[in-house]
Amino acid sequence: MSMFLDHAQVNVIAGKGGDGMVAYKREKYVPDGGPAGGDGGHGGSIIFEVDGGLRTLLDFRYNRHFRGTPGEKGMSKGMYGKSAKDTIVKVPPGTIVRNAETQLILGDLTELGQQLVVAKGGRGGRGNIKFATHSNPAPAIAENGEPGEELVLDLELKVIADVGLVGFPSVGKSTILSVVSSAKPKIGAYHFTTLVPNLGMVQAPNGIQFAMADLPGLIEGASQGVGLGIQFLRHIERTRVILHVIDMGATEDRDPFEDYETINNELESYQLRLLDRPTIIVANKMDVKGAEENLVAFKKQLVEKFGEEEAPSIFEISAYQNKGLEALLNQTAELVETTESFPLFDEEELESSVLYKLDNEADEIIVTRDPDTTWVLGGEKLEKLFKMTNFDHDESVMRFARQLRGMGIDELLRSRGAVDGDIVRILEYEFEFVD
């Protein structure tokens, strides 16, 4: 049996943009020959793509780091560096991608071939052609490439099955799945037989195909995290139709209606929307002595609970003897065809989550002071500006100083008590504060 992994954490670092170049033409009568340094190419992004051949997140247990390709540097004669190719990472259908730090959802990947850019490549730095002005026709300024985005991502897999079999352990879910589909689940009469959802493709007698998952046995308290329950309750979330399998033979001396109520309470306390789904009650083990009497009592209690009109439909089967399955499958297939899929997140929830990019925090400038009295400046915007500055050219350094002033850093340091001659550090670069 293949390992089934429904959680993984990965690091992604998109490619850095290529550095822009400082270069000059060799032309007579043109000061310094005029600027001729080209821009760097864009760095490669990291893109997740849904691949129907994958069923688990197991690959991410062994490969947790994905690094994009950097863009080429700009060249002389105004030539641009080449942009890097994107890195495509394959994920199974049903993968939810979250930013591990903020827990914001970046995407819910369900459709085959669907793509999500999880880390954007940095843009290429501009060459000195771009900085030419009337007053400075031959500037010695070029930018370094922008760093690629870097994130830690939480991946969670929710199996996509059209039909979910729920019920107590050992009510016959695995047997039903093995009889109606090509899945070959291990079958044994002990609790928690199914530790991972078994998935099988089913073709109903009426020709309709659907994916059916035998969802692991629940026990009371699963929604509070007792036993193995809650990990598996997750997989029921996507199913369109629920088949609630009951052991009508009461082979483990439990009451069939109590079993039914217990599982429903679990589904309800986990997430109310689970009970919005069409449910068919599957009365299994009808070949067992006493099953007929139990079914009569069960139907009576069901009508008392829901009323004649509202009571869910019941199909009597014996999976062991392969009886009654045709009618059940046809009815299930029709429900699958007429029931919309249940998105786990409504569009607004996804959009607001993705768009909430913490813009204000990105602009924030952090000022701290080391024990040796050095002022230390940090912050996303500031550090990006620093990394994109080429300190080999004085003009670039002057530009960086002007940009810092424009961001109000002089004022900020002054307000914190910085005086003329104090040392200020950004990442590994130190300079004197001039008041």
GROMACS .gro file of C-alpha atoms in nm:
model
  435
    1MET     CA    1   0.000   0.000   0.000
    2SER     CA    2   0.142   0.338  -0.092
    3MET     CA    3   0.223   0.586   0.181
    4PHE     CA    4  -0.035   0.857   0.206
    5LEU     CA    5   0.086   1.193   0.327
    6ASP     CA    6  -0.157   1.477   0.362
    7HIS     CA    7   0.071   1.746   0.507
    8ALA     CA    8   0.406   1.885   0.400
    9GLN     CA    9   0.609   2.201   0.446
   10VAL     CA   10   0.839   2.333   0.174
   11ASN     CA   11   1.072   2.627   0.116
   12VAL     CA   12   1.050   2.811  -0.214
   13ILE     CA   13   1.295   3.074  -0.336
   14ALA     CA   14   1.225   3.225  -0.677
   15GLY     CA   15   1.515   3.325  -0.904
   16LYS     CA   16   1.686   3.661  -0.853
   17GLY     CA   17   1.671   3.907  -1.143
   18GLY     CA   18   1.993   3.954  -1.342
   19ASP     CA   19   2.206   4.260  -1.258
   20GLY     CA   20   2.192   4.559  -1.491
   21MET     CA   21   2.522   4.664  -1.650
   22VAL     CA   22   2.723   4.986  -1.660
   23ALA     CA   23   2.884   5.006  -2.007
   24TYR     CA   24   2.965   5.271  -2.267
   25LYS     CA   25   2.971   5.289  -2.644
   26ARG     CA   26   3.298   5.355  -2.814
   27GLU     CA   27   3.193   5.644  -3.038
   28LYS     CA   28   3.376   5.961  -3.134
   29TYR     CA   29   3.232   6.293  -3.019
   30VAL     CA   30   2.994   6.126  -2.771
   31PRO     CA   31   3.082   6.186  -2.404
   32ASP     CA   32   3.212   5.854  -2.272
   33GLY     CA   33   3.062   5.704  -2.588
   34GLY     CA   34   2.712   5.723  -2.431
   35PRO     CA   35   2.557   5.461  -2.199
   36ALA     CA   36   2.528   5.108  -2.340
   37GLY     CA   37   2.458   4.884  -2.038
   38GLY     CA   38   2.156   4.657  -2.082
   39ASP     CA   39   1.901   4.541  -1.825
   40GLY     CA   40   1.923   4.204  -1.651
   41GLY     CA   41   1.668   3.932  -1.729
   42HIS     CA   42   1.383   3.840  -1.492
   43GLY     CA   43   1.440   3.558  -1.247
   44GLY     CA   44   1.234   3.240  -1.283
   45SER     CA   45   0.916   3.206  -1.075
   46ILE     CA   46   0.815   2.889  -0.893
   47ILE     CA   47   0.480   2.757  -1.012
   48PHE     CA   48   0.274   2.472  -0.867
   49GLU     CA   49   0.081   2.271  -1.125
   50VAL     CA   50  -0.182   2.004  -1.064
   51ASP     CA   51  -0.085   1.660  -1.194
   52GLY     CA   52  -0.357   1.393  -1.198
   53GLY     CA   53  -0.095   1.117  -1.166
   54LEU     CA   54  -0.004   1.222  -0.810
   55ARG     CA   55  -0.210   1.101  -0.517
   56THR     CA   56  -0.003   1.199  -0.214
   57LEU     CA   57   0.238   1.467  -0.092
   58LEU     CA   58   0.503   1.201  -0.033
   59ASP     CA   59   0.748   1.357  -0.282
   60PHE     CA   60   0.766   1.666  -0.061
   61ARG     CA   61   0.889   1.460   0.231
   62TYR     CA   62   1.216   1.403   0.045
   63ASN     CA   63   1.236   1.724  -0.152
   64ARG     CA   64   1.151   2.028   0.057
   65HIS     CA   65   1.353   2.301  -0.115
   66PHE     CA   66   1.272   2.454  -0.452
   67ARG     CA   67   1.495   2.724  -0.595
   68GLY     CA   68   1.421   2.923  -0.911
   69THR     CA   69   1.679   3.003  -1.180
   70PRO     CA   70   1.832   3.354  -1.175
   71GLY     CA   71   1.800   3.585  -1.476
   72GLU     CA   72   2.107   3.658  -1.691
   73LYS     CA   73   2.302   3.979  -1.632
   74GLY     CA   74   2.264   4.271  -1.870
   75MET     CA   75   2.535   4.307  -2.136
   76SER     CA   76   2.717   4.580  -2.322
   77LYS     CA   77   2.583   4.728  -2.647
   78GLY     CA   78   2.248   4.768  -2.472
   79MET     CA   79   2.176   4.395  -2.480
   80TYR     CA   80   1.933   4.259  -2.224
   81GLY     CA   81   2.006   3.950  -2.022
   82LYS     CA   82   1.782   3.652  -2.088
   83SER     CA   83   1.493   3.591  -1.850
   84ALA     CA   84   1.507   3.258  -1.670
   85LYS     CA   85   1.260   2.975  -1.724
   86ASP     CA   86   1.003   2.919  -1.450
   87THR     CA   87   1.033   2.612  -1.226
   88ILE     CA   88   0.721   2.394  -1.241
   89VAL     CA   89   0.651   2.181  -0.934
   90LYS     CA   90   0.383   1.911  -0.970
   91VAL     CA   91   0.125   1.868  -0.693
   92PRO     CA   92  -0.171   1.628  -0.657
   93PRO     CA   93  -0.527   1.750  -0.716
   94GLY     CA   94  -0.680   1.866  -0.387
   95THR     CA   95  -0.371   2.050  -0.260
   96ILE     CA   96  -0.428   2.361  -0.050
   97VAL     CA   97  -0.131   2.601  -0.034
   98ARG     CA   98  -0.084   2.832   0.264
   99ASN     CA   99   0.181   3.082   0.362
  100ALA     CA  100   0.325   2.903   0.668
  101GLU     CA  101   0.397   3.229   0.853
  102THR     CA  102   0.065   3.409   0.804
  103GLN     CA  103  -0.152   3.100   0.738
  104LEU     CA  104  -0.313   3.286   0.448
  105ILE     CA  105  -0.444   3.064   0.171
  106LEU     CA  106  -0.260   3.122  -0.156
  107GLY     CA  107  -0.459   2.870  -0.356
  108ASP     CA  108  -0.686   2.567  -0.359
  109LEU     CA  109  -0.563   2.349  -0.647
  110THR     CA  110  -0.829   2.111  -0.772
  111GLU     CA  111  -0.843   2.123  -1.155
  112LEU     CA  112  -0.601   1.919  -1.366
  113GLY     CA  113  -0.335   2.145  -1.515
  114GLN     CA  114  -0.430   2.435  -1.284
  115GLN     CA  115  -0.130   2.656  -1.203
  116LEU     CA  116  -0.045   2.883  -0.911
  117VAL     CA  117   0.257   3.115  -0.895
  118VAL     CA  118   0.377   3.059  -0.538
  119ALA     CA  119   0.697   3.268  -0.555
  120LYS     CA  120   0.756   3.538  -0.814
  121GLY     CA  121   1.096   3.576  -0.979
  122GLY     CA  122   1.276   3.907  -0.921
  123ARG     CA  123   1.275   4.165  -1.199
  124GLY     CA  124   1.602   4.234  -1.378
  125GLY     CA  125   1.807   4.531  -1.264
  126ARG     CA  126   1.816   4.829  -1.502
  127GLY     CA  127   2.135   4.902  -1.696
  128ASN     CA  128   2.285   5.251  -1.719
  129ILE     CA  129   2.098   5.328  -2.046
  130LYS     CA  130   1.785   5.365  -1.831
  131PHE     CA  131   1.941   5.627  -1.603
  132ALA     CA  132   2.060   5.870  -1.874
  133THR     CA  133   1.918   6.224  -1.843
  134HIS     CA  134   1.996   6.558  -2.011
  135SER     CA  135   2.201   6.665  -1.713
  136ASN     CA  136   2.377   6.327  -1.684
  137PRO     CA  137   2.402   6.171  -2.032
  138ALA     CA  138   2.654   5.902  -1.930
  139PRO     CA  139   2.557   5.782  -1.580
  140ALA     CA  140   2.758   5.523  -1.390
  141ILE     CA  141   2.444   5.378  -1.232
  142ALA     CA  142   2.300   5.030  -1.270
  143GLU     CA  143   2.073   4.829  -1.046
  144ASN     CA  144   2.131   4.481  -0.919
  145GLY     CA  145   1.852   4.233  -0.994
  146GLU     CA  146   1.560   4.219  -0.752
  147PRO     CA  147   1.569   3.920  -0.514
  148GLY     CA  148   1.314   3.649  -0.591
  149GLU     CA  149   1.031   3.596  -0.342
  150GLU     CA  150   1.114   3.354  -0.062
  151LEU     CA  151   0.843   3.174   0.135
  152VAL     CA  152   0.779   2.877   0.357
  153LEU     CA  153   0.460   2.706   0.243
  154ASP     CA  154   0.230   2.462   0.418
  155LEU     CA  155   0.075   2.211   0.181
  156GLU     CA  156  -0.232   2.014   0.279
  157LEU     CA  157  -0.398   1.751   0.066
  158LYS     CA  158  -0.770   1.690   0.077
  159VAL     CA  159  -0.856   1.386  -0.130
  160ILE     CA  160  -1.097   1.466  -0.408
  161ALA     CA  161  -1.363   1.198  -0.418
  162ASP     CA  162  -1.714   1.245  -0.551
  163VAL     CA  163  -1.855   0.993  -0.306
  164GLY     CA  164  -1.741   0.929   0.049
  165LEU     CA  165  -1.824   0.615   0.246
  166VAL     CA  166  -1.866   0.697   0.614
  167GLY     CA  167  -1.957   0.479   0.907
  168PHE     CA  168  -1.810   0.299   1.205
  169PRO     CA  169  -1.505   0.079   1.157
  170SER     CA  170  -1.588  -0.271   1.032
  171VAL     CA  171  -1.934  -0.188   0.891
  172GLY     CA  172  -1.816  -0.306   0.548
  173LYS     CA  173  -1.696   0.011   0.375
  174SER     CA  174  -1.374  -0.147   0.246
  175THR     CA  175  -1.568  -0.449   0.121
  176ILE     CA  176  -1.812  -0.227  -0.070
  177LEU     CA  177  -1.524  -0.033  -0.230
  178SER     CA  178  -1.339  -0.349  -0.331
  179VAL     CA  179  -1.654  -0.496  -0.488
  180VAL     CA  180  -1.761  -0.188  -0.687
  181SER     CA  181  -1.426  -0.046  -0.796
  182SER     CA  182  -1.076  -0.135  -0.901
  183ALA     CA  183  -0.936  -0.035  -0.560
  184LYS     CA  184  -0.799  -0.323  -0.357
  185PRO     CA  185  -0.820  -0.208   0.005
  186LYS     CA  186  -0.683  -0.430   0.280
  187ILE     CA  187  -0.980  -0.580   0.461
  188GLY     CA  188  -0.973  -0.695   0.820
  189ALA     CA  189  -1.225  -0.696   1.101
  190TYR     CA  190  -1.051  -0.466   1.344
  191HIS     CA  191  -1.096  -0.102   1.428
  192PHE     CA  192  -0.904   0.155   1.227
  193THR     CA  193  -0.843  -0.093   0.949
  194THR     CA  194  -0.832   0.195   0.706
  195LEU     CA  195  -0.562   0.435   0.807
  196VAL     CA  196  -0.567   0.626   0.481
  197PRO     CA  197  -0.854   0.701   0.248
  198ASN     CA  198  -0.870   0.433  -0.021
  199LEU     CA  199  -0.979   0.573  -0.354
  200GLY     CA  200  -1.137   0.378  -0.637
  201MET     CA  201  -1.295   0.466  -0.972
  202VAL     CA  202  -1.647   0.328  -1.004
  203GLN     CA  203  -1.852   0.281  -1.317
  204ALA     CA  204  -2.220   0.257  -1.231
  205PRO     CA  205  -2.440   0.022  -1.438
  206ASN     CA  206  -2.595   0.335  -1.598
  207GLY     CA  207  -2.252   0.425  -1.740
  208ILE     CA  208  -2.169   0.720  -1.513
  209GLN     CA  209  -1.820   0.717  -1.361
  210PHE     CA  210  -1.721   0.866  -1.027
  211ALA     CA  211  -1.443   0.849  -0.768
  212MET     CA  212  -1.535   0.683  -0.439
  213ALA     CA  213  -1.331   0.705  -0.119
  214ASP     CA  214  -1.361   0.475   0.176
  215LEU     CA  215  -1.309   0.729   0.452
  216PRO     CA  216  -1.145   0.590   0.761
  217GLY     CA  217  -1.363   0.476   1.046
  218LEU     CA  218  -1.470   0.753   1.275
  219ILE     CA  219  -1.515   0.719   1.645
  220GLU     CA  220  -1.700   0.947   1.881
  221GLY     CA  221  -1.487   1.249   1.959
  222ALA     CA  222  -1.298   1.250   1.629
  223SER     CA  223  -1.397   1.612   1.575
  224GLN     CA  224  -1.220   1.696   1.902
  225GLY     CA  225  -0.910   1.521   1.775
  226VAL     CA  226  -0.962   1.191   1.957
  227GLY     CA  227  -0.801   0.894   1.785
  228LEU     CA  228  -0.721   0.936   1.417
  229GLY     CA  229  -1.049   1.100   1.337
  230ILE     CA  230  -0.994   1.464   1.253
  231GLN     CA  231  -0.719   1.408   0.995
  232PHE     CA  232  -0.965   1.202   0.797
  233LEU     CA  233  -1.272   1.414   0.852
  234ARG     CA  234  -1.085   1.662   0.633
  235HIS     CA  235  -1.113   1.434   0.335
  236ILE     CA  236  -1.490   1.420   0.358
  237GLU     CA  237  -1.506   1.794   0.304
  238ARG     CA  238  -1.483   1.775  -0.073
  239THR     CA  239  -1.723   1.488  -0.135
  240ARG     CA  240  -2.048   1.561  -0.317
  241VAL     CA  241  -2.245   1.261  -0.194
  242ILE     CA  242  -2.211   1.076   0.135
  243LEU     CA  243  -2.295   0.706   0.162
  244HIS     CA  244  -2.358   0.634   0.528
  245VAL     CA  245  -2.290   0.264   0.576
  246ILE     CA  246  -2.466   0.091   0.867
  247ASP     CA  247  -2.405  -0.263   0.992
  248MET     CA  248  -2.771  -0.373   0.999
  249GLY     CA  249  -2.666  -0.716   1.122
  250ALA     CA  250  -2.533  -0.544   1.438
  251THR     CA  251  -2.246  -0.792   1.428
  252GLU     CA  252  -2.053  -0.603   1.698
  253ASP     CA  253  -2.357  -0.577   1.928
  254ARG     CA  254  -2.402  -0.207   1.862
  255ASP     CA  255  -2.737  -0.045   1.789
  256PRO     CA  256  -2.760   0.055   1.418
  257PHE     CA  257  -2.957   0.376   1.485
  258GLU     CA  258  -2.719   0.483   1.761
  259ASP     CA  259  -2.430   0.430   1.520
  260TYR     CA  260  -2.609   0.649   1.266
  261GLU     CA  261  -2.666   0.929   1.518
  262THR     CA  262  -2.309   0.917   1.652
  263ILE     CA  263  -2.151   0.954   1.308
  264ASN     CA  264  -2.391   1.235   1.215
  265ASN     CA  265  -2.305   1.421   1.533
  266GLU     CA  266  -1.939   1.388   1.441
  267LEU     CA  267  -2.000   1.526   1.094
  268GLU     CA  268  -2.204   1.810   1.235
  269SER     CA  269  -1.964   1.914   1.508
  270TYR     CA  270  -1.676   1.911   1.261
  271GLN     CA  271  -1.830   2.130   0.997
  272LEU     CA  272  -2.199   2.195   0.951
  273ARG     CA  273  -2.178   2.204   0.574
  274LEU     CA  274  -2.111   1.830   0.568
  275LEU     CA  275  -2.477   1.766   0.648
  276ASP     CA  276  -2.586   1.981   0.352
  277ARG     CA  277  -2.472   1.707   0.120
  278PRO     CA  278  -2.708   1.448  -0.019
  279THR     CA  279  -2.677   1.134   0.194
  280ILE     CA  280  -2.787   0.779   0.117
  281ILE     CA  281  -2.811   0.528   0.400
  282VAL     CA  282  -2.661   0.194   0.303
  283ALA     CA  283  -2.804  -0.090   0.510
  284ASN     CA  284  -2.520  -0.343   0.477
  285LYS     CA  285  -2.488  -0.703   0.600
  286MET     CA  286  -2.855  -0.776   0.521
  287ASP     CA  287  -2.751  -1.144   0.484
  288VAL     CA  288  -2.689  -1.161   0.861
  289LYS     CA  289  -2.951  -1.311   1.094
  290GLY     CA  290  -3.159  -1.042   1.262
  291ALA     CA  291  -3.080  -0.775   1.000
  292GLU     CA  292  -3.443  -0.760   0.872
  293GLU     CA  293  -3.582  -0.692   1.220
  294ASN     CA  294  -3.310  -0.434   1.287
  295LEU     CA  295  -3.396  -0.257   0.960
  296VAL     CA  296  -3.766  -0.232   1.051
  297ALA     CA  297  -3.673  -0.073   1.387
  298PHE     CA  298  -3.419   0.155   1.215
  299LYS     CA  299  -3.671   0.285   0.957
  300LYS     CA  300  -3.922   0.356   1.232
  301GLN     CA  301  -3.667   0.565   1.428
  302LEU     CA  302  -3.558   0.744   1.109
  303VAL     CA  303  -3.916   0.849   1.028
  304GLU     CA  304  -3.966   0.964   1.387
  305LYS     CA  305  -3.657   1.182   1.354
  306PHE     CA  306  -3.711   1.331   1.005
  307GLY     CA  307  -4.076   1.271   0.917
  308GLU     CA  308  -4.193   1.055   0.626
  309GLU     CA  309  -4.105   1.310   0.357
  310GLU     CA  310  -3.761   1.421   0.476
  311ALA     CA  311  -3.609   1.085   0.575
  312PRO     CA  312  -3.299   0.992   0.372
  313SER     CA  313  -3.339   0.702   0.128
  314ILE     CA  314  -3.217   0.359   0.239
  315PHE     CA  315  -3.064   0.094   0.012
  316GLU     CA  316  -3.043  -0.263   0.140
  317ILE     CA  317  -2.731  -0.449   0.032
  318SER     CA  318  -2.502  -0.735   0.116
  319ALA     CA  319  -2.157  -0.636  -0.008
  320TYR     CA  320  -2.030  -0.978   0.097
  321GLN     CA  321  -2.284  -1.151  -0.132
  322ASN     CA  322  -2.268  -0.872  -0.392
  323LYS     CA  323  -2.644  -0.809  -0.362
  324GLY     CA  324  -2.834  -0.482  -0.405
  325LEU     CA  325  -2.532  -0.285  -0.530
  326GLU     CA  326  -2.661  -0.201  -0.882
  327ALA     CA  327  -2.953   0.012  -0.766
  328LEU     CA  328  -2.734   0.182  -0.505
  329LEU     CA  329  -2.465   0.271  -0.760
  330ASN     CA  330  -2.715   0.406  -1.016
  331GLN     CA  331  -2.880   0.629  -0.757
  332THR     CA  332  -2.538   0.746  -0.629
  333ALA     CA  333  -2.419   0.824  -0.983
  334GLU     CA  334  -2.729   1.033  -1.054
  335LEU     CA  335  -2.677   1.232  -0.734
  336VAL     CA  336  -2.312   1.292  -0.827
  337GLU     CA  337  -2.420   1.423  -1.168
  338THR     CA  338  -2.679   1.662  -1.022
  339THR     CA  339  -2.487   1.785  -0.714
  340GLU     CA  340  -2.247   2.075  -0.748
  341SER     CA  341  -1.904   2.030  -0.599
  342PHE     CA  342  -1.864   2.192  -0.258
  343PRO     CA  343  -1.581   2.446  -0.266
  344LEU     CA  344  -1.392   2.448   0.061
  345PHE     CA  345  -1.351   2.824   0.047
  346ASP     CA  346  -1.589   3.066  -0.115
  347GLU     CA  347  -1.439   3.294  -0.378
  348GLU     CA  348  -1.445   3.600  -0.152
  349GLU     CA  349  -1.264   3.414   0.124
  350LEU     CA  350  -0.991   3.309  -0.119
  351GLU     CA  351  -0.959   3.650  -0.282
  352SER     CA  352  -0.948   3.847   0.039
  353SER     CA  353  -0.691   3.602   0.173
  354VAL     CA  354  -0.468   3.622  -0.135
  355LEU     CA  355  -0.501   3.998  -0.178
  356TYR     CA  356  -0.421   4.065   0.186
  357LYS     CA  357  -0.052   4.104   0.113
  358LEU     CA  358   0.051   4.288   0.430
  359ASP     CA  359   0.141   4.597   0.224
  360ASN     CA  360   0.181   4.823   0.524
  361GLU     CA  361   0.417   4.583   0.694
  362ALA     CA  362   0.629   4.556   0.378
  363ASP     CA  363   0.699   4.933   0.394
  364GLU     CA  364   0.778   4.933   0.765
  365ILE     CA  365   1.129   5.039   0.863
  366ILE     CA  366   1.270   4.874   1.175
  367VAL     CA  367   1.533   5.062   1.378
  368THR     CA  368   1.729   4.882   1.652
  369ARG     CA  369   2.058   4.952   1.829
  370ASP     CA  370   2.337   4.702   1.885
  371PRO     CA  371   2.529   4.685   2.218
  372ASP     CA  372   2.824   4.851   2.038
  373THR     CA  373   2.591   5.153   1.969
  374THR     CA  374   2.562   5.083   1.594
  375TRP     CA  375   2.218   5.173   1.457
  376VAL     CA  376   2.070   4.882   1.261
  377LEU     CA  377   1.806   4.941   0.993
  378GLY     CA  378   1.580   4.666   0.861
  379GLY     CA  379   1.252   4.615   0.678
  380GLU     CA  380   1.145   4.442   0.359
  381LYS     CA  381   1.135   4.747   0.129
  382LEU     CA  382   1.463   4.888   0.259
  383GLU     CA  383   1.650   4.557   0.231
  384LYS     CA  384   1.523   4.502  -0.124
  385LEU     CA  385   1.647   4.852  -0.219
  386PHE     CA  386   1.985   4.771  -0.062
  387LYS     CA  387   2.018   4.441  -0.250
  388MET     CA  388   1.935   4.614  -0.579
  389THR     CA  389   2.203   4.882  -0.534
  390ASN     CA  390   2.535   4.828  -0.707
  391PHE     CA  391   2.794   4.967  -0.462
  392ASP     CA  392   3.081   4.939  -0.714
  393HIS     CA  393   2.981   5.274  -0.865
  394ASP     CA  394   2.984   5.599  -0.665
  395GLU     CA  395   2.683   5.733  -0.853
  396SER     CA  396   2.479   5.429  -0.750
  397VAL     CA  397   2.580   5.486  -0.388
  398MET     CA  398   2.473   5.853  -0.410
  399ARG     CA  399   2.139   5.744  -0.555
  400PHE     CA  400   2.093   5.499  -0.266
  401ALA     CA  401   2.159   5.781  -0.017
  402ARG     CA  402   1.897   6.000  -0.189
  403GLN     CA  403   1.644   5.713  -0.178
  404LEU     CA  404   1.704   5.664   0.196
  405ARG     CA  405   1.649   6.035   0.254
  406GLY     CA  406   1.330   6.014   0.047
  407MET     CA  407   1.206   5.730   0.271
  408GLY     CA  408   1.250   5.957   0.574
  409ILE     CA  409   1.531   5.752   0.730
  410ASP     CA  410   1.740   6.058   0.827
  411GLU     CA  411   1.442   6.197   1.020
  412LEU     CA  412   1.370   5.861   1.179
  413LEU     CA  413   1.728   5.816   1.304
  414ARG     CA  414   1.741   6.176   1.429
  415SER     CA  415   1.416   6.125   1.624
  416ARG     CA  416   1.567   5.816   1.789
  417GLY     CA  417   1.871   6.018   1.901
  418ALA     CA  418   2.129   5.949   1.626
  419VAL     CA  419   2.403   6.215   1.606
  420ASP     CA  420   2.667   6.312   1.355
  421GLY     CA  421   2.929   6.040   1.312
  422ASP     CA  422   2.717   5.749   1.445
  423ILE     CA  423   2.759   5.422   1.255
  424VAL     CA  424   2.449   5.290   1.074
  425ARG     CA  425   2.423   4.937   0.933
  426ILE     CA  426   2.189   4.789   0.672
  427LEU     CA  427   2.252   4.412   0.635
  428GLU     CA  428   2.634   4.402   0.594
  429TYR     CA  429   2.679   4.763   0.475
  430GLU     CA  430   2.795   5.028   0.724
  431PHE     CA  431   2.807   5.405   0.680
  432GLU     CA  432   2.835   5.716   0.894
  433PHE     CA  433   2.533   5.920   0.986
  434VAL     CA  434   2.579   6.277   0.866
  435ASP     CA  435   2.345   6.527   1.027
   0.00000   0.00000   0.00000
